[in-house]
Short mmCIF file of C-alpha atoms in Angstrom, two decimals:
data_model
loop_
_atom_site.label_atom_id
_atom_site.label_comp_id
_atom_site.label_asym_id
_atom_site.label_seq_id
_atom_site.Cartn_x
_atom_site.Cartn_y
_atom_site.Cartn_z
CA ILE A 446 -3.53 -16.06 -30.82
CA LEU A 447 -5.12 -18.26 -28.10
CA LYS A 448 -1.66 -19.49 -27.07
CA GLU A 449 -0.44 -15.91 -26.61
CA ILE A 450 -3.57 -14.86 -24.72
CA ARG A 451 -3.35 -17.86 -22.38
CA SER A 452 0.33 -17.18 -21.80
CA ARG A 453 -0.26 -13.55 -20.81
CA LEU A 454 -3.21 -14.42 -18.59
CA ASN A 455 -1.14 -17.12 -16.92
CA PHE A 456 1.46 -14.53 -15.93
CA LEU A 457 -1.28 -12.46 -14.26
CA ILE A 458 -2.49 -15.53 -12.38
CA ASN A 459 1.06 -16.31 -11.20
CA VAL A 460 1.42 -12.85 -9.61
CA GLY A 461 -1.96 -13.14 -7.87
CA LEU A 462 -4.10 -10.98 -10.19
CA ASP A 463 -6.59 -13.62 -11.31
CA TYR A 464 -9.49 -11.54 -9.91
CA LEU A 465 -9.00 -8.60 -12.34
CA THR A 466 -11.51 -8.19 -15.13
CA ILE A 467 -10.39 -7.55 -18.70
CA ASP A 468 -12.39 -4.30 -18.95
CA ARG A 469 -10.61 -2.63 -15.98
CA SER A 470 -8.74 0.51 -16.97
CA ALA A 471 -5.08 0.62 -15.92
CA THR A 472 -5.72 3.91 -14.11
CA THR A 473 -8.10 2.16 -11.68
CA LEU A 474 -5.50 -0.38 -10.52
CA ALA A 475 -3.74 -0.20 -7.16
CA GLY A 476 -0.03 0.59 -7.20
CA GLY A 477 0.90 -2.96 -6.26
CA GLU A 478 -1.33 -4.39 -8.99
CA ALA A 479 0.15 -2.17 -11.69
CA GLN A 480 3.67 -2.97 -10.53
CA ARG A 481 3.14 -6.72 -10.68
CA ILE A 482 1.60 -6.41 -14.15
CA ARG A 483 4.70 -4.58 -15.37
CA LEU A 484 6.98 -7.24 -13.88
CA ALA A 485 4.84 -10.07 -15.26
CA THR A 486 5.16 -8.44 -18.68
CA GLN A 487 8.94 -8.54 -18.35
CA ILE A 488 8.88 -12.22 -17.44
CA GLY A 489 6.67 -12.87 -20.45
CA SER A 490 9.14 -11.12 -22.75
CA GLY A 491 11.67 -13.87 -22.00
CA LEU A 492 14.62 -11.46 -22.15
CA MET A 493 18.01 -12.60 -20.84
CA GLY A 494 21.04 -10.60 -19.75
CA VAL A 495 18.99 -7.55 -18.78
CA LEU A 496 19.80 -5.32 -15.79
CA TYR A 497 16.62 -4.36 -13.89
CA ILE A 498 16.77 -1.52 -11.33
CA LEU A 499 13.84 -0.99 -8.94
CA ASP A 500 13.56 1.70 -6.27
CA GLU A 501 11.62 0.42 -3.23
CA PRO A 502 9.16 -1.82 -5.12
CA SER A 503 7.59 -3.08 -1.87
CA ILE A 504 6.09 0.34 -1.04
CA GLY A 505 2.33 0.05 -0.69
CA LEU A 506 2.34 -3.75 -0.78
CA HIS A 507 0.70 -6.06 1.75
CA GLN A 508 3.07 -8.74 3.07
CA ARG A 509 1.23 -11.40 1.05
CA ASP A 510 1.77 -9.41 -2.13
CA ASN A 511 5.34 -8.70 -1.11
CA ALA A 512 6.07 -12.45 -1.22
CA ARG A 513 4.59 -12.60 -4.73
CA LEU A 514 6.72 -9.63 -5.79
CA ILE A 515 9.87 -11.34 -4.53
CA ALA A 516 8.93 -14.56 -6.32
CA THR A 517 8.48 -12.57 -9.54
CA LEU A 518 11.90 -10.93 -9.11
CA GLU A 519 13.45 -14.35 -8.52
CA GLN A 520 11.86 -15.59 -11.75
CA LEU A 521 13.44 -12.67 -13.62
CA ARG A 522 16.80 -13.53 -12.06
CA ASP A 523 16.47 -17.21 -12.93
CA LEU A 524 15.91 -16.27 -16.58
CA GLY A 525 19.47 -14.96 -16.58
CA ASN A 526 18.95 -11.32 -15.59
CA THR A 527 20.43 -9.06 -12.89
CA ILE A 528 18.06 -7.46 -10.36
CA ILE A 529 19.20 -4.44 -8.32
CA VAL A 530 16.67 -3.29 -5.73
CA VAL A 531 16.85 -0.28 -3.40
CA GLU A 532 14.85 -1.53 -0.44
CA HIS A 533 14.32 -1.49 3.35
CA ASP A 534 12.06 -4.53 3.42
CA GLU A 535 13.29 -7.43 5.56
CA GLU A 536 11.81 -10.16 3.35
CA THR A 537 13.54 -8.69 0.30
CA MET A 538 16.88 -8.60 2.11
CA GLN A 539 16.45 -12.21 3.22
CA ALA A 540 15.77 -13.27 -0.36
CA ALA A 541 18.68 -11.32 -1.86
CA ASP A 542 21.84 -13.13 -2.98
CA HIS A 543 23.97 -10.10 -2.11
CA ILE A 544 23.32 -7.02 0.05
CA VAL A 545 25.10 -3.64 0.11
CA ASP A 546 24.36 -1.63 3.27
CA ILE A 547 24.94 2.14 2.95
CA GLY A 548 25.18 4.37 6.01
CA PRO A 549 25.71 4.32 8.88
CA GLY A 550 23.35 7.28 9.25
CA ALA A 551 21.68 9.84 6.99
CA GLY A 552 22.91 13.10 5.46
CA GLU A 553 26.37 14.07 6.67
CA HIS A 554 26.39 10.92 8.81
CA GLY A 555 25.99 8.60 5.81
CA GLY A 556 27.58 8.00 2.45
CA GLU A 557 29.73 5.01 3.37
CA VAL A 558 29.58 1.31 2.56
CA VAL A 559 29.01 -0.11 6.04
CA ALA A 560 28.84 -3.77 5.07
CA GLN A 561 28.17 -6.02 2.12
CA GLY A 562 27.66 -9.71 1.55
CA THR A 563 24.94 -12.09 2.70
CA ILE A 564 22.32 -11.20 5.27
CA ASP A 565 24.45 -12.93 7.90
CA ASP A 566 27.36 -10.62 7.00
CA ILE A 567 25.12 -7.58 7.51
CA ILE A 568 23.90 -8.87 10.88
CA ALA A 569 27.48 -9.58 11.99
CA CYS A 570 28.63 -5.99 11.27
CA PRO A 571 28.50 -4.01 14.55
CA ASN A 572 28.31 -0.66 12.73
CA SER A 573 25.27 -1.62 10.63
CA ILE A 574 22.01 -0.14 11.94
CA THR A 575 20.22 -2.35 9.44
CA GLY A 576 21.97 -5.40 10.89
CA GLN A 577 21.00 -4.41 14.42
CA TYR A 578 17.32 -4.39 13.47
CA LEU A 579 17.64 -7.63 11.51
CA SER A 580 19.26 -9.35 14.51
CA GLY A 581 16.69 -8.03 16.99
CA LYS A 582 19.20 -5.91 18.95
CA ARG A 583 17.08 -2.91 18.00
CA ALA A 584 13.31 -2.89 17.57
CA ILE A 585 10.36 -0.53 17.28
CA PRO A 586 8.16 -1.25 20.30
CA VAL A 587 4.41 -1.64 20.05
CA PRO A 588 2.75 1.31 21.87
CA LEU A 589 1.62 0.44 25.40
CA MET A 590 -0.90 3.29 25.41
CA ARG A 591 -3.30 4.21 22.61
CA ARG A 592 -5.54 7.27 22.27
CA PRO A 593 -9.19 6.64 23.16
CA LEU A 594 -11.79 6.67 20.42
CA PRO A 595 -14.36 9.49 20.35
CA PRO A 596 -17.77 8.78 21.90
CA ASP A 597 -19.67 6.34 19.73
CA GLU A 598 -22.47 8.72 18.73
CA PRO A 599 -24.61 8.14 15.63
CA CYS A 600 -23.36 10.05 12.59
CA GLN A 601 -25.68 12.85 11.47
CA GLN A 602 -26.35 14.39 8.09
CA LEU A 603 -24.33 17.44 7.03
CA THR A 604 -25.55 20.42 9.06
CA ALA A 605 -24.46 24.00 9.70
CA ASP A 606 -21.84 23.96 12.44
CA VAL A 607 -20.66 27.56 12.74
CA GLY A 608 -20.69 27.83 16.52
CA ARG A 609 -18.26 25.02 17.34
CA SER A 610 -14.51 25.53 17.51
CA PRO A 611 -12.09 23.30 15.55
CA ARG A 612 -11.10 21.63 18.84
CA GLU A 613 -14.72 20.77 19.57
CA ARG A 614 -15.11 19.38 16.06
CA ALA A 615 -11.96 17.22 16.38
CA GLY A 616 -13.87 14.23 17.76
CA GLY A 617 -16.73 12.26 16.27
CA TRP A 618 -16.93 9.85 13.38
CA LEU A 619 -17.25 9.71 9.60
CA GLU A 620 -19.36 6.94 8.14
CA ILE A 621 -19.25 5.79 4.53
CA ARG A 622 -22.35 3.83 3.55
CA GLY A 623 -22.89 1.59 0.55
CA ALA A 624 -19.45 2.00 -1.04
CA SER A 625 -19.43 -0.15 -4.18
CA ALA A 626 -16.87 1.23 -6.64
CA HIS A 627 -14.52 -1.26 -8.38
CA ASN A 628 -13.80 -4.14 -5.96
CA LEU A 629 -15.89 -2.77 -3.06
CA LYS A 630 -19.03 -4.79 -2.39
CA HIS A 631 -21.53 -2.31 -0.94
CA ILE A 632 -19.67 -1.89 2.36
CA ASN A 633 -20.22 0.41 5.35
CA VAL A 634 -17.15 1.82 7.12
CA ARG A 635 -16.98 4.01 10.24
CA ILE A 636 -13.84 6.11 10.77
CA PRO A 637 -13.10 7.76 14.14
CA LEU A 638 -11.74 11.33 14.06
CA GLY A 639 -8.92 12.75 16.18
CA VAL A 640 -6.96 9.47 16.19
CA PHE A 641 -4.42 7.67 13.96
CA VAL A 642 -6.47 5.46 11.60
CA CYS A 643 -4.91 2.81 9.34
CA ILE A 644 -6.75 1.33 6.36
CA THR A 645 -5.10 -1.99 5.53
CA GLY A 646 -5.58 -5.13 3.47
CA VAL A 647 -4.02 -6.93 0.52
CA SER A 648 -3.32 -5.11 -2.73
CA GLY A 649 -6.50 -4.73 -4.75
CA SER A 650 -8.86 -5.21 -1.79
CA GLY A 651 -10.30 -1.70 -2.21
CA LYS A 652 -8.34 0.50 0.22
CA SER A 653 -7.46 3.27 -2.24
CA THR A 654 -10.89 3.03 -3.87
CA LEU A 655 -12.55 3.60 -0.48
CA ILE A 656 -10.35 6.48 0.70
CA GLN A 657 -8.88 8.20 -2.34
CA GLU A 658 -11.62 7.63 -4.89
CA THR A 659 -14.69 7.75 -2.63
CA LEU A 660 -14.10 9.62 0.64
CA LEU A 661 -11.55 12.24 -0.46
CA PRO A 662 -13.39 13.61 -3.53
CA HIS A 663 -16.69 13.67 -1.58
CA LEU A 664 -15.05 15.72 1.21
CA THR A 665 -13.37 18.01 -1.32
CA SER A 666 -16.71 18.72 -2.91
CA ALA A 667 -18.67 19.11 0.35
CA ILE A 668 -16.13 21.33 2.13
CA HIS A 669 -14.50 23.32 -0.68
CA GLY A 670 -17.31 23.27 -3.25
CA VAL A 671 -15.06 21.67 -5.86
CA GLN A 672 -16.87 19.94 -8.71
CA THR A 673 -15.52 16.41 -8.86
CA THR A 674 -16.54 12.79 -9.33
CA TRP A 675 -16.28 10.02 -6.76
CA GLY A 676 -16.67 6.29 -6.42
CA GLU A 677 -20.19 4.93 -6.16
CA HIS A 678 -21.67 5.05 -2.65
CA GLU A 679 -24.99 5.84 -0.96
CA GLN A 680 -23.96 8.58 1.48
CA ILE A 681 -21.27 9.84 3.86
CA LEU A 682 -22.39 10.88 7.34
CA GLY A 683 -20.60 12.90 10.00
CA LEU A 684 -19.46 15.74 7.76
CA GLU A 685 -20.53 18.19 10.48
CA ASN A 686 -17.55 17.00 12.52
CA ILE A 687 -14.94 18.49 10.15
CA ASP A 688 -14.37 21.80 8.38
#
């Protein structure tokens, strides 16, 4: 039994999940974590001649975790299996042995095989939009102008705010204090309102725990009066800035 346990734990280590504790429920795992566990299980099964089909497996993954995902898929291939992946990710296309590019556009403008072969064949096809982005002929520019942050005023406790219009409430900040659910280590996070905010980090770092399991249920309860549970934290300030 020790041999089997060590073998299964080794697969988790190989896909970068050595930090998980044995008592963690599967429902508390991030999407990328759960996905890598499923793939590691397949590697551990030692099956050969299997056709695996995955639809955009890189969704929600940090680039570091994306490299681990690709390495896991390559291990499955090297065991003697076939891997078919529907994907937009550049790293996945670079790692693929064969690419089929469908297009050239969407809807009535799509539905054709534009190019297929290696990544160089896709880049060489003048009708491939994918190839144009891979070659650098097309690119998504970094914005030259960004919206200013709201005034950096201290967050206040929840108060009655009947007299202010939604436009007046659009600014300000939310502050999460003492968040410590799952992987979070008693952190404080300030989030500006009225701007485009991105919460990023590697898979399992605590992004979903902070936003979906801590902030969202607290707001749902405070604003709509819904009885719910949320991740452990001390308090959330700035609720007077939203309705």
